[in-house]
PDB file of C-alpha atoms in Angstrom:
ATOM      1  CA  MET A 273      -0.125   0.086  -0.095  1.00  0.00           C
ATOM      2  CA  LYS A 274       2.253   2.345   1.094  1.00  0.00           C
ATOM      3  CA  HIS A 275       4.874   1.480  -2.492  1.00  0.00           C
ATOM      4  CA  VAL A 276       0.942   2.792  -4.175  1.00  0.00           C
ATOM      5  CA  LEU A 277       1.064   6.056  -3.173  1.00  0.00           C
ATOM      6  CA  THR A 278       3.742   6.890  -2.992  1.00  0.00           C
ATOM      7  CA  SER A 279       3.991   6.480  -6.981  1.00  0.00           C
ATOM      8  CA  ASN A 280       0.259   7.387  -6.674  1.00  0.00           C
ATOM      9  CA  TYR A 281       2.067  11.344  -5.518  1.00  0.00           C
ATOM     10  CA  TYR A 282       5.059  10.304  -7.821  1.00  0.00           C
ATOM     11  CA  LEU A 283       2.662  10.799 -11.043  1.00  0.00           C
ATOM     12  CA  LEU A 284       0.747  14.151  -9.404  1.00  0.00           C
ATOM     13  CA  PHE A 285       4.160  15.982  -8.988  1.00  0.00           C
ATOM     14  CA  LYS A 286       5.190  14.649 -12.445  1.00  0.00           C
ATOM     15  CA  SER A 287       1.865  15.228 -14.230  1.00  0.00           C
ATOM     16  CA  TYR A 288       2.433  19.348 -12.292  1.00  0.00           C
ATOM     17  CA  LEU A 289       6.125  19.709 -12.868  1.00  0.00           C
ATOM     18  CA  ALA A 290       6.762  18.773 -16.415  1.00  0.00           C
ATOM     19  CA  ASP A 291       6.054  19.256 -19.417  1.00  0.00           C
ATOM     20  CA  ARG A 292       5.482  22.413 -19.573  1.00  0.00           C
ATOM     21  CA  ASN A 293       7.246  25.325 -21.548  1.00  0.00           C
ATOM     22  CA  PHE A 294       6.484  28.975 -22.068  1.00  0.00           C
ATOM     23  CA  ALA A 295       7.307  32.073 -24.347  1.00  0.00           C
ATOM     24  CA  VAL A 296       7.705  35.712 -24.376  1.00  0.00           C
ATOM     25  CA  ARG A 297       5.791  38.340 -25.891  1.00  0.00           C
ATOM     26  CA  HIS A 298       7.218  41.318 -26.814  1.00  0.00           C
ATOM     27  CA  ASN A 299       4.569  44.386 -28.047  1.00  0.00           C
ATOM     28  CA  ASN A 300       2.707  41.794 -31.074  1.00  0.00           C
ATOM     29  CA  THR A 301       5.341  38.579 -31.438  1.00  0.00           C
ATOM     30  CA  LEU A 302       6.051  36.022 -29.709  1.00  0.00           C
ATOM     31  CA  SER A 303       8.782  33.974 -29.275  1.00  0.00           C
ATOM     32  CA  ASP A 304       9.295  30.094 -30.372  1.00  0.00           C
ATOM     33  CA  HIS A 305       7.862  28.113 -27.399  1.00  0.00           C
ATOM     34  CA  TYR A 306      10.582  25.981 -24.846  1.00  0.00           C
ATOM     35  CA  PRO A 307      10.852  23.660 -22.418  1.00  0.00           C
ATOM     36  CA  ILE A 308      10.666  24.492 -18.463  1.00  0.00           C
ATOM     37  CA  GLU A 309      13.788  22.969 -16.935  1.00  0.00           C
ATOM     38  CA  ALA A 310      12.967  24.030 -13.519  1.00  0.00           C
ATOM     39  CA  GLY A 311      11.504  25.831 -11.089  1.00  0.00           C
ATOM     40  CA  VAL A 312       7.799  26.030 -10.512  1.00  0.00           C
ATOM     41  CA  PRO A 313       4.496  27.460 -12.174  1.00  0.00           C
ATOM     42  CA  GLN A 314       4.416  30.781 -10.416  1.00  0.00           C
ATOM     43  CA  GLY A 315       1.471  31.607  -8.209  1.00  0.00           C
ATOM     44  CA  SER A 316      -0.336  28.096  -8.414  1.00  0.00           C
ATOM     45  CA  VAL A 317      -0.294  26.654  -4.233  1.00  0.00           C
ATOM     46  CA  LEU A 318       1.497  23.806  -4.350  1.00  0.00           C
ATOM     47  CA  GLY A 319       4.481  26.102  -5.440  1.00  0.00           C
ATOM     48  CA  PRO A 320       5.263  27.737  -1.991  1.00  0.00           C
ATOM     49  CA  LEU A 321       4.754  23.855  -0.358  1.00  0.00           C
ATOM     50  CA  LEU A 322       7.528  22.218  -2.935  1.00  0.00           C
ATOM     51  CA  PHE A 323       9.745  25.826  -2.431  1.00  0.00           C
ATOM     52  CA  LEU A 324      10.014  24.999   0.958  1.00  0.00           C
ATOM     53  CA  ILE A 325      10.795  21.925   1.411  1.00  0.00           C
ATOM     54  CA  PHE A 326      13.804  21.853  -0.963  1.00  0.00           C
ATOM     55  CA  THR A 327      14.934  24.834   1.709  1.00  0.00           C
ATOM     56  CA  ALA A 328      14.657  22.852   3.995  1.00  0.00           C
ATOM     57  CA  ASP A 329      18.496  22.165   4.856  1.00  0.00           C
ATOM     58  CA  ILE A 330      19.356  25.889   4.005  1.00  0.00           C
ATOM     59  CA  PRO A 331      22.464  26.948   6.147  1.00  0.00           C
ATOM     60  CA  LYS A 332      22.251  28.165   9.627  1.00  0.00           C
ATOM     61  CA  ALA A 333      24.562  29.706  11.479  1.00  0.00           C
ATOM     62  CA  GLY A 334      24.967  29.783  15.350  1.00  0.00           C
ATOM     63  CA  ASN A 335      25.335  34.644  16.076  1.00  0.00           C
ATOM     64  CA  THR A 336      22.612  35.007  12.556  1.00  0.00           C
ATOM     65  CA  THR A 337      19.188  35.017  12.941  1.00  0.00           C
ATOM     66  CA  THR A 338      18.041  33.499   9.022  1.00  0.00           C
ATOM     67  CA  ALA A 339      13.859  35.260   8.396  1.00  0.00           C
ATOM     68  CA  SER A 340      12.814  33.200   5.043  1.00  0.00           C
ATOM     69  CA  PHE A 341       9.360  33.885   3.218  1.00  0.00           C
ATOM     70  CA  ALA A 342       8.736  31.895   0.468  1.00  0.00           C
ATOM     71  CA  ASP A 343      11.916  33.141  -2.260  1.00  0.00           C
ATOM     72  CA  ASP A 344      13.012  36.421  -0.039  1.00  0.00           C
ATOM     73  CA  VAL A 345      15.413  35.556   2.696  1.00  0.00           C
ATOM     74  CA  ALA A 346      16.717  37.774   4.901  1.00  0.00           C
ATOM     75  CA  VAL A 347      19.689  36.578   7.431  1.00  0.00           C
ATOM     76  CA  LEU A 348      20.187  38.922  10.273  1.00  0.00           C
ATOM     77  CA  SER A 349      22.959  39.814  13.046  1.00  0.00           C
ATOM     78  CA  VAL A 350      22.247  41.217  15.792  1.00  0.00           C
ATOM     79  CA  TYR A 351      25.418  43.318  17.796  1.00  0.00           C
ATOM     80  CA  GLU A 352      26.884  46.778  19.308  1.00  0.00           C
ATOM     81  CA  ASP A 353      30.282  47.227  17.364  1.00  0.00           C
ATOM     82  CA  PRO A 354      29.524  46.774  13.918  1.00  0.00           C
ATOM     83  CA  VAL A 355      32.403  44.964  12.617  1.00  0.00           C
ATOM     84  CA  SER A 356      31.806  41.922  14.593  1.00  0.00           C
ATOM     85  CA  ALA A 357      28.100  42.050  12.784  1.00  0.00           C
ATOM     86  CA  THR A 358      29.739  42.059   9.459  1.00  0.00           C
ATOM     87  CA  ARG A 359      32.471  39.303   9.770  1.00  0.00           C
ATOM     88  CA  HIS A 360      29.275  36.554  11.801  1.00  0.00           C
ATOM     89  CA  LEU A 361      26.838  38.214   8.182  1.00  0.00           C
ATOM     90  CA  GLN A 362      30.177  37.048   5.999  1.00  0.00           C
ATOM     91  CA  THR A 363      30.941  34.069   7.510  1.00  0.00           C
ATOM     92  CA  HIS A 364      26.639  33.400   6.655  1.00  0.00           C
ATOM     93  CA  LEU A 365      26.700  34.695   3.559  1.00  0.00           C
ATOM     94  CA  ASN A 366      29.516  32.157   2.238  1.00  0.00           C
ATOM     95  CA  PHE A 367      28.192  28.975   3.656  1.00  0.00           C
ATOM     96  CA  LEU A 368      24.974  30.534   2.217  1.00  0.00           C
ATOM     97  CA  ALA A 369      27.673  30.585  -1.561  1.00  0.00           C
ATOM     98  CA  GLU A 370      27.446  27.429  -0.386  1.00  0.00           C
ATOM     99  CA  TRP A 371      24.982  25.655  -0.873  1.00  0.00           C
ATOM    100  CA  TYR A 372      23.623  27.870  -3.412  1.00  0.00           C
ATOM    101  CA  THR A 373      25.953  26.916  -5.965  1.00  0.00           C
ATOM    102  CA  ARG A 374      25.434  23.296  -4.703  1.00  0.00           C
ATOM    103  CA  TRP A 375      21.869  22.960  -4.939  1.00  0.00           C
ATOM    104  CA  ARG A 376      21.728  25.239  -9.056  1.00  0.00           C
ATOM    105  CA  ILE A 377      19.902  27.717  -6.874  1.00  0.00           C
ATOM    106  CA  LYS A 378      20.156  31.529  -9.251  1.00  0.00           C
ATOM    107  CA  LEU A 379      20.080  33.636  -6.655  1.00  0.00           C
ATOM    108  CA  ASN A 380      18.736  37.478  -7.590  1.00  0.00           C
ATOM    109  CA  GLN A 381      21.769  39.368  -6.455  1.00  0.00           C
ATOM    110  CA  ALA A 382      20.394  42.547  -8.028  1.00  0.00           C
ATOM    111  CA  LYS A 383      17.920  43.010  -5.207  1.00  0.00           C
ATOM    112  CA  SER A 384      19.870  42.003  -3.291  1.00  0.00           C
ATOM    113  CA  VAL A 385      21.233  45.196  -0.821  1.00  0.00           C
ATOM    114  CA  GLN A 386      22.551  45.422   2.725  1.00  0.00           C
ATOM    115  CA  VAL A 387      20.779  48.009   5.442  1.00  0.00           C
ATOM    116  CA  THR A 388      22.030  49.077   9.182  1.00  0.00           C
ATOM    117  CA  PHE A 389      19.212  49.350  11.573  1.00  0.00           C
ATOM    118  CA  THR A 390      20.975  52.071  14.020  1.00  0.00           C
ATOM    119  CA  THR A 391      20.693  54.893  15.379  1.00  0.00           C
ATOM    120  CA  ARG A 392      24.797  55.864  15.424  1.00  0.00           C
ATOM    121  CA  LYS A 393      26.464  57.540  13.182  1.00  0.00           C
ATOM    122  CA  ASN A 394      28.562  53.823  12.037  1.00  0.00           C
ATOM    123  CA  ILE A 395      27.404  51.123  10.000  1.00  0.00           C
ATOM    124  CA  CYS A 396      28.528  47.635   9.715  1.00  0.00           C
ATOM    125  CA  PRO A 397      30.881  47.375   6.179  1.00  0.00           C
ATOM    126  CA  PRO A 398      30.549  45.839   3.228  1.00  0.00           C
ATOM    127  CA  LEU A 399      29.186  42.484   2.670  1.00  0.00           C
ATOM    128  CA  THR A 400      30.072  40.451  -0.860  1.00  0.00           C
ATOM    129  CA  PHE A 401      28.471  37.526  -2.020  1.00  0.00           C
ATOM    130  CA  ASN A 402      29.959  35.046  -4.812  1.00  0.00           C
ATOM    131  CA  ASN A 403      32.945  37.320  -4.252  1.00  0.00           C
ATOM    132  CA  ALA A 404      30.730  40.354  -5.504  1.00  0.00           C
ATOM    133  CA  PRO A 405      30.137  43.018  -3.286  1.00  0.00           C
ATOM    134  CA  ILE A 406      26.099  43.755  -1.753  1.00  0.00           C
ATOM    135  CA  PRO A 407      24.845  47.409  -2.730  1.00  0.00           C
ATOM    136  CA  VAL A 408      24.793  49.338   0.983  1.00  0.00           C
ATOM    137  CA  THR A 409      21.515  51.004   1.448  1.00  0.00           C
ATOM    138  CA  THR A 410      19.542  52.886   3.996  1.00  0.00           C
ATOM    139  CA  GLU A 411      16.391  51.692   3.672  1.00  0.00           C
ATOM    140  CA  VAL A 412      14.431  48.286   2.577  1.00  0.00           C
ATOM    141  CA  LYS A 413      10.615  47.051   1.024  1.00  0.00           C
ATOM    142  CA  TYR A 414      10.559  43.744   2.712  1.00  0.00           C
ATOM    143  CA  LEU A 415       7.638  41.478   2.875  1.00  0.00           C
ATOM    144  CA  GLY A 416       5.788  44.653   2.032  1.00  0.00           C
ATOM    145  CA  LEU A 417       7.019  46.796   4.845  1.00  0.00           C
ATOM    146  CA  HIS A 418       9.380  49.917   3.924  1.00  0.00           C
ATOM    147  CA  LEU A 419      12.044  49.541   6.386  1.00  0.00           C
ATOM    148  CA  GLU A 420      14.764  51.904   6.300  1.00  0.00           C
ATOM    149  CA  GLN A 421      17.799  52.131   9.336  1.00  0.00           C
ATOM    150  CA  ARG A 422      17.040  54.448  11.732  1.00  0.00           C
ATOM    151  CA  LEU A 423      12.941  52.315  11.993  1.00  0.00           C
ATOM    152  CA  THR A 424      11.143  55.587  12.347  1.00  0.00           C
ATOM    153  CA  TRP A 425       8.310  54.195   9.404  1.00  0.00           C
ATOM    154  CA  ASN A 426       8.475  57.519   7.694  1.00  0.00           C
ATOM    155  CA  THR A 427       8.953  55.839   4.397  1.00  0.00           C
ATOM    156  CA  HIS A 428       6.370  52.872   4.718  1.00  0.00           C
ATOM    157  CA  ILE A 429       4.179  55.949   5.834  1.00  0.00           C
ATOM    158  CA  GLN A 430       4.263  57.631   2.561  1.00  0.00           C
ATOM    159  CA  ALA A 431       4.313  55.198   0.592  1.00  0.00           C
ATOM    160  CA  LYS A 432       0.377  54.050   1.957  1.00  0.00           C
ATOM    161  CA  ARG A 433      -0.370  57.674   1.864  1.00  0.00           C
ATOM    162  CA  ARG A 434       0.843  57.645  -2.160  1.00  0.00           C
ATOM    163  CA  GLN A 435      -1.214  54.840  -2.538  1.00  0.00           C
ATOM    164  CA  PHE A 436      -4.713  56.078  -1.267  1.00  0.00           C
ATOM    165  CA  ASP A 437      -4.616  58.894  -3.410  1.00  0.00           C
ATOM    166  CA  ILE A 438      -3.450  56.024  -6.945  1.00  0.00           C
ATOM    167  CA  LYS A 439      -6.013  54.616  -5.842  1.00  0.00           C
ATOM    168  CA  PHE A 440      -8.593  57.008  -4.702  1.00  0.00           C
ATOM    169  CA  ARG A 441      -8.238  59.122  -8.010  1.00  0.00           C
ATOM    170  CA  GLN A 442      -8.639  56.258 -10.220  1.00  0.00           C
ATOM    171  CA  LEU A 443     -12.110  55.727  -8.151  1.00  0.00           C
ATOM    172  CA  HIS A 444     -12.841  59.191  -8.162  1.00  0.00           C
ATOM    173  CA  TRP A 445     -15.808  58.121 -10.110  1.00  0.00           C
ATOM    174  CA  LEU A 446     -17.302  56.241  -7.192  1.00  0.00           C
ATOM    175  CA  LEU A 447     -16.557  58.420  -5.245  1.00  0.00           C
ATOM    176  CA  CYS A 448     -17.071  61.810  -5.522  1.00  0.00           C
ATOM    177  CA  ARG A 449     -20.507  63.677  -4.404  1.00  0.00           C
ATOM    178  CA  ASN A 450     -22.530  63.572  -7.155  1.00  0.00           C
ATOM    179  CA  SER A 451     -21.739  59.785  -6.929  1.00  0.00           C
ATOM    180  CA  LYS A 452     -25.276  57.221  -6.517  1.00  0.00           C
ATOM    181  CA  LEU A 453     -23.572  54.658  -5.223  1.00  0.00           C
ATOM    182  CA  THR A 454     -25.221  53.978  -1.643  1.00  0.00           C
ATOM    183  CA  LEU A 455     -23.339  55.208   1.860  1.00  0.00           C
ATOM    184  CA  ASN A 456     -23.383  51.444   2.644  1.00  0.00           C
ATOM    185  CA  ASN A 457     -21.794  49.867  -0.581  1.00  0.00           C
ATOM    186  CA  THR A 458     -19.560  52.982  -0.456  1.00  0.00           C
ATOM    187  CA  LEU A 459     -18.803  52.338   3.824  1.00  0.00           C
ATOM    188  CA  LEU A 460     -18.119  48.725   2.440  1.00  0.00           C
ATOM    189  CA  LEU A 461     -16.205  49.617  -0.974  1.00  0.00           C
ATOM    190  CA  TYR A 462     -13.040  51.887   1.937  1.00  0.00           C
ATOM    191  CA  LYS A 463     -13.639  48.784   4.086  1.00  0.00           C
ATOM    192  CA  VAL A 464     -12.638  45.683   1.683  1.00  0.00           C
ATOM    193  CA  VAL A 465     -10.275  48.610  -1.204  1.00  0.00           C
ATOM    194  CA  PHE A 466      -8.536  50.989   0.566  1.00  0.00           C
ATOM    195  CA  LYS A 467      -8.580  49.643   4.627  1.00  0.00           C
ATOM    196  CA  PRO A 468      -5.762  47.034   2.850  1.00  0.00           C
ATOM    197  CA  ILE A 469      -3.650  49.061   1.829  1.00  0.00           C
ATOM    198  CA  TRP A 470      -2.491  50.535   5.388  1.00  0.00           C
ATOM    199  CA  SER A 471      -3.973  47.908   8.274  1.00  0.00           C
ATOM    200  CA  TYR A 472      -1.384  45.247   6.604  1.00  0.00           C
ATOM    201  CA  GLY A 473       1.668  44.840   9.068  1.00  0.00           C
ATOM    202  CA  VAL A 474      -0.218  47.684  11.654  1.00  0.00           C
ATOM    203  CA  GLN A 475       0.805  45.834  14.096  1.00  0.00           C
ATOM    204  CA  LEU A 476       4.787  46.601  12.740  1.00  0.00           C
ATOM    205  CA  TRP A 477       4.370  50.154  11.527  1.00  0.00           C
ATOM    206  CA  GLY A 478       1.452  51.357  14.421  1.00  0.00           C
ATOM    207  CA  CYS A 479       4.744  51.746  16.705  1.00  0.00           C
ATOM    208  CA  ALA A 480       5.457  54.842  14.879  1.00  0.00           C
ATOM    209  CA  LYS A 481       5.028  58.551  15.527  1.00  0.00           C
ATOM    210  CA  PRO A 482       2.000  60.289  16.755  1.00  0.00           C
ATOM    211  CA  THR A 483       2.622  63.330  14.073  1.00  0.00           C
ATOM    212  CA  ARG A 484       3.149  60.286  11.374  1.00  0.00           C
ATOM    213  CA  LEU A 485      -0.270  58.433  12.165  1.00  0.00           C
ATOM    214  CA  LYS A 486      -1.254  61.405  11.344  1.00  0.00           C
ATOM    215  CA  ILE A 487      -0.820  60.989   8.191  1.00  0.00           C
ATOM    216  CA  ILE A 488      -2.421  58.065   7.322  1.00  0.00           C
ATOM    217  CA  GLN A 489      -5.014  59.393   9.185  1.00  0.00           C
ATOM    218  CA  ARG A 490      -5.760  62.497   7.356  1.00  0.00           C
ATOM    219  CA  PHE A 491      -7.202  59.958   4.624  1.00  0.00           C
ATOM    220  CA  PRO A 492     -10.036  58.355   6.030  1.00  0.00           C
ATOM    221  CA  SER A 493     -10.863  61.553   7.775  1.00  0.00           C
ATOM    222  CA  LYS A 494     -10.936  62.509   3.767  1.00  0.00           C
ATOM    223  CA  PHE A 495     -13.319  60.150   2.979  1.00  0.00           C
ATOM    224  CA  LEU A 496     -15.663  60.027   5.143  1.00  0.00           C
ATOM    225  CA  ARG A 497     -15.659  64.850   4.657  1.00  0.00           C
ATOM    226  CA  ASN A 498     -16.657  63.256   1.299  1.00  0.00           C
ATOM    227  CA  ILE A 499     -19.113  60.477   1.470  1.00  0.00           C
ATOM    228  CA  VAL A 500     -21.050  62.155   3.279  1.00  0.00           C
ATOM    229  CA  ASN A 501     -21.025  65.826   1.737  1.00  0.00           C
ATOM    230  CA  ALA A 502     -19.939  66.742   5.602  1.00  0.00           C
ATOM    231  CA  PRO A 503     -20.249  71.295   5.930  1.00  0.00           C
ATOM    232  CA  TRP A 504     -16.326  72.096   7.889  1.00  0.00           C
ATOM    233  CA  TYR A 505     -17.731  72.991  12.089  1.00  0.00           C
ATOM    234  CA  ILE A 506     -18.717  68.399  11.160  1.00  0.00           C
ATOM    235  CA  ASN A 507     -15.859  66.655  13.880  1.00  0.00           C
ATOM    236  CA  ASN A 508     -13.764  64.296  12.078  1.00  0.00           C
ATOM    237  CA  GLN A 509     -14.277  61.610  15.077  1.00  0.00           C
ATOM    238  CA  LEU A 510     -17.972  62.297  15.075  1.00  0.00           C
ATOM    239  CA  LEU A 511     -17.732  60.973  11.451  1.00  0.00           C
ATOM    240  CA  HIS A 512     -15.398  58.192  12.908  1.00  0.00           C
ATOM    241  CA  THR A 513     -18.076  57.438  15.193  1.00  0.00           C
ATOM    242  CA  ASP A 514     -21.775  57.814  13.434  1.00  0.00           C
ATOM    243  CA  LEU A 515     -20.216  56.342  10.043  1.00  0.00           C
ATOM    244  CA  HIS A 516     -19.128  53.164  12.381  1.00  0.00           C
ATOM    245  CA  ILE A 517     -14.733  53.715  10.802  1.00  0.00           C
ATOM    246  CA  PRO A 518     -12.450  52.986  13.491  1.00  0.00           C
ATOM    247  CA  SER A 519      -9.810  55.880  13.954  1.00  0.00           C
ATOM    248  CA  ILE A 520      -6.058  54.878  13.163  1.00  0.00           C
ATOM    249  CA  LYS A 521      -5.488  54.753  16.425  1.00  0.00           C
ATOM    250  CA  ASP A 522      -8.443  52.621  17.849  1.00  0.00           C
ATOM    251  CA  GLU A 523      -7.631  50.284  14.805  1.00  0.00           C
ATOM    252  CA  ILE A 524      -3.925  49.699  15.624  1.00  0.00           C
ATOM    253  CA  GLN A 525      -4.734  48.944  18.880  1.00  0.00           C
ATOM    254  CA  ARG A 526      -7.799  45.920  18.661  1.00  0.00           C
ATOM    255  CA  VAL A 527      -5.591  44.372  15.552  1.00  0.00           C
ATOM    256  CA  ALA A 528      -2.499  44.437  18.252  1.00  0.00           C
ATOM    257  CA  SER A 529      -4.218  43.468  21.527  1.00  0.00           C
ATOM    258  CA  LYS A 530      -5.854  40.511  18.391  1.00  0.00           C
ATOM    259  CA  TYR A 531      -2.260  39.838  17.305  1.00  0.00           C
ATOM    260  CA  ASN A 532      -1.233  39.191  21.086  1.00  0.00           C
ATOM    261  CA  ASN A 533      -3.849  37.501  23.008  1.00  0.00           C
ATOM    262  CA  LYS A 534      -3.608  34.522  19.293  1.00  0.00           C
ATOM    263  CA  THR A 535       0.317  34.099  19.496  1.00  0.00           C
ATOM    264  CA  HIS A 536       0.010  33.804  23.489  1.00  0.00           C
ATOM    265  CA  ASN A 537      -2.297  31.537  23.050  1.00  0.00           C
ATOM    266  CA  HIS A 538      -0.544  29.892  19.582  1.00  0.00           C
ATOM    267  CA  ALA A 539      -0.429  26.069  19.770  1.00  0.00           C
ATOM    268  CA  ASN A 540       2.915  26.026  17.534  1.00  0.00           C
ATOM    269  CA  ASP A 541       5.474  26.468  20.613  1.00  0.00           C
ATOM    270  CA  LEU A 542       8.090  28.058  18.894  1.00  0.00           C
ATOM    271  CA  ILE A 543       5.771  30.913  18.288  1.00  0.00           C
ATOM    272  CA  GLU A 544       4.599  30.745  22.747  1.00  0.00           C
ATOM    273  CA  GLN A 545       8.355  30.919  22.633  1.00  0.00           C
ATOM    274  CA  LEU A 546       8.794  33.889  20.944  1.00  0.00           C
ATOM    275  CA  TYR A 547       6.940  35.978  23.943  1.00  0.00           C
ATOM    276  CA  ASN A 548       8.739  34.181  26.888  1.00  0.00           C
ATOM    277  CA  ASN A 549      12.587  35.977  26.229  1.00  0.00           C
ATOM    278  CA  GLY A 550      11.881  37.766  29.845  1.00  0.00           C
ATOM    279  CA  PRO A 551      12.582  41.668  29.928  1.00  0.00           C
ATOM    280  CA  ILE A 552      14.466  43.721  27.890  1.00  0.00           C
ATOM    281  CA  ASP A 553      16.109  46.444  28.228  1.00  0.00           C
ATOM    282  CA  ARG A 554      15.227  48.982  26.801  1.00  0.00           C
ATOM    283  CA  ARG A 555      17.321  51.858  25.537  1.00  0.00           C
ATOM    284  CA  LEU A 556      15.242  54.597  23.597  1.00  0.00           C
ATOM    285  CA  ARG A 557      12.198  56.163  24.131  1.00  0.00           C
ATOM    286  CA  ARG A 558      10.384  54.177  21.125  1.00  0.00           C
ATOM    287  CA  THR A 559       7.036  52.524  21.258  1.00  0.00           C
ATOM    288  CA  TRP A 560       7.167  48.529  21.150  1.00  0.00           C
ATOM    289  CA  PRO A 561       4.750  46.552  19.459  1.00  0.00           C
ATOM    290  CA  GLU A 562       3.366  45.260  23.167  1.00  0.00           C
ATOM    291  CA  ASP A 563       3.217  49.107  23.607  1.00  0.00           C
ATOM    292  CA  LEU A 564       0.009  48.731  20.915  1.00  0.00           C
ATOM    293  CA  ILE A 565      -2.779  46.918  23.153  1.00  0.00           C
ATOM    294  CA  GLN A 566      -4.463  48.330  25.603  1.00  0.00           C
ATOM    295  CA  HIS A 567      -4.936  47.172  28.505  1.00  0.00           C
TER     296      HIS A 567
END
């Protein structure tokens, strides 16, 4: 019976991966078809699972932390001395270079960057991968979040605000004051289209200073005033209350509390241990994710 199941799995994966071709279209010209000899179909359900299986033995090191999600990999090193941090990172990168070569995985070095997250002037010395220098930058976009060197979240918030404005202009014909769309449908449009723009990752970037959070808050307030044609003397908080749309601050506290409860009671012991490391000495007067929880 075990042999039959193994054969069935093999035939399943073979039909999924074999006999696939690709072509390149440029304007109205289509190239010849060529066989795909590596990789999995992009956007498929089994793709991430097969990738995780294939990369399960990715090298790890005791002095660094590896964070991977699908094909996005981040290697972190936390040290007060930037030279020591670079030394440990370089050792880990050398292990990764050998591993990528052995398993014939081609790294997109054009998208690889080095960032030193610090409030000090000194930054980590440059790193190399396969003897090629890794570009040094002050910010990076990782999993949809814009992370800058000092972790102020200013770049991320500005990017979200630009997304708001672009999406609002695209849907202005539905949201203008003369629109025939009902109020309930307009609010539904906000929850489905606009809210996901800023709510993603709010458990982290919600730690930004209140002055930066106000940049995001201006949009839902403007949105609500526009759809109900509110006069200037109507308070924004009153609009949020009457229309049952939480403010940015209230939504951050709600999501942070929900996330905290979910992780503390998680069935996975590894996730549970993330929040049981004891008190941490804080050197900077900054808001931490746990500070967002409303007790």
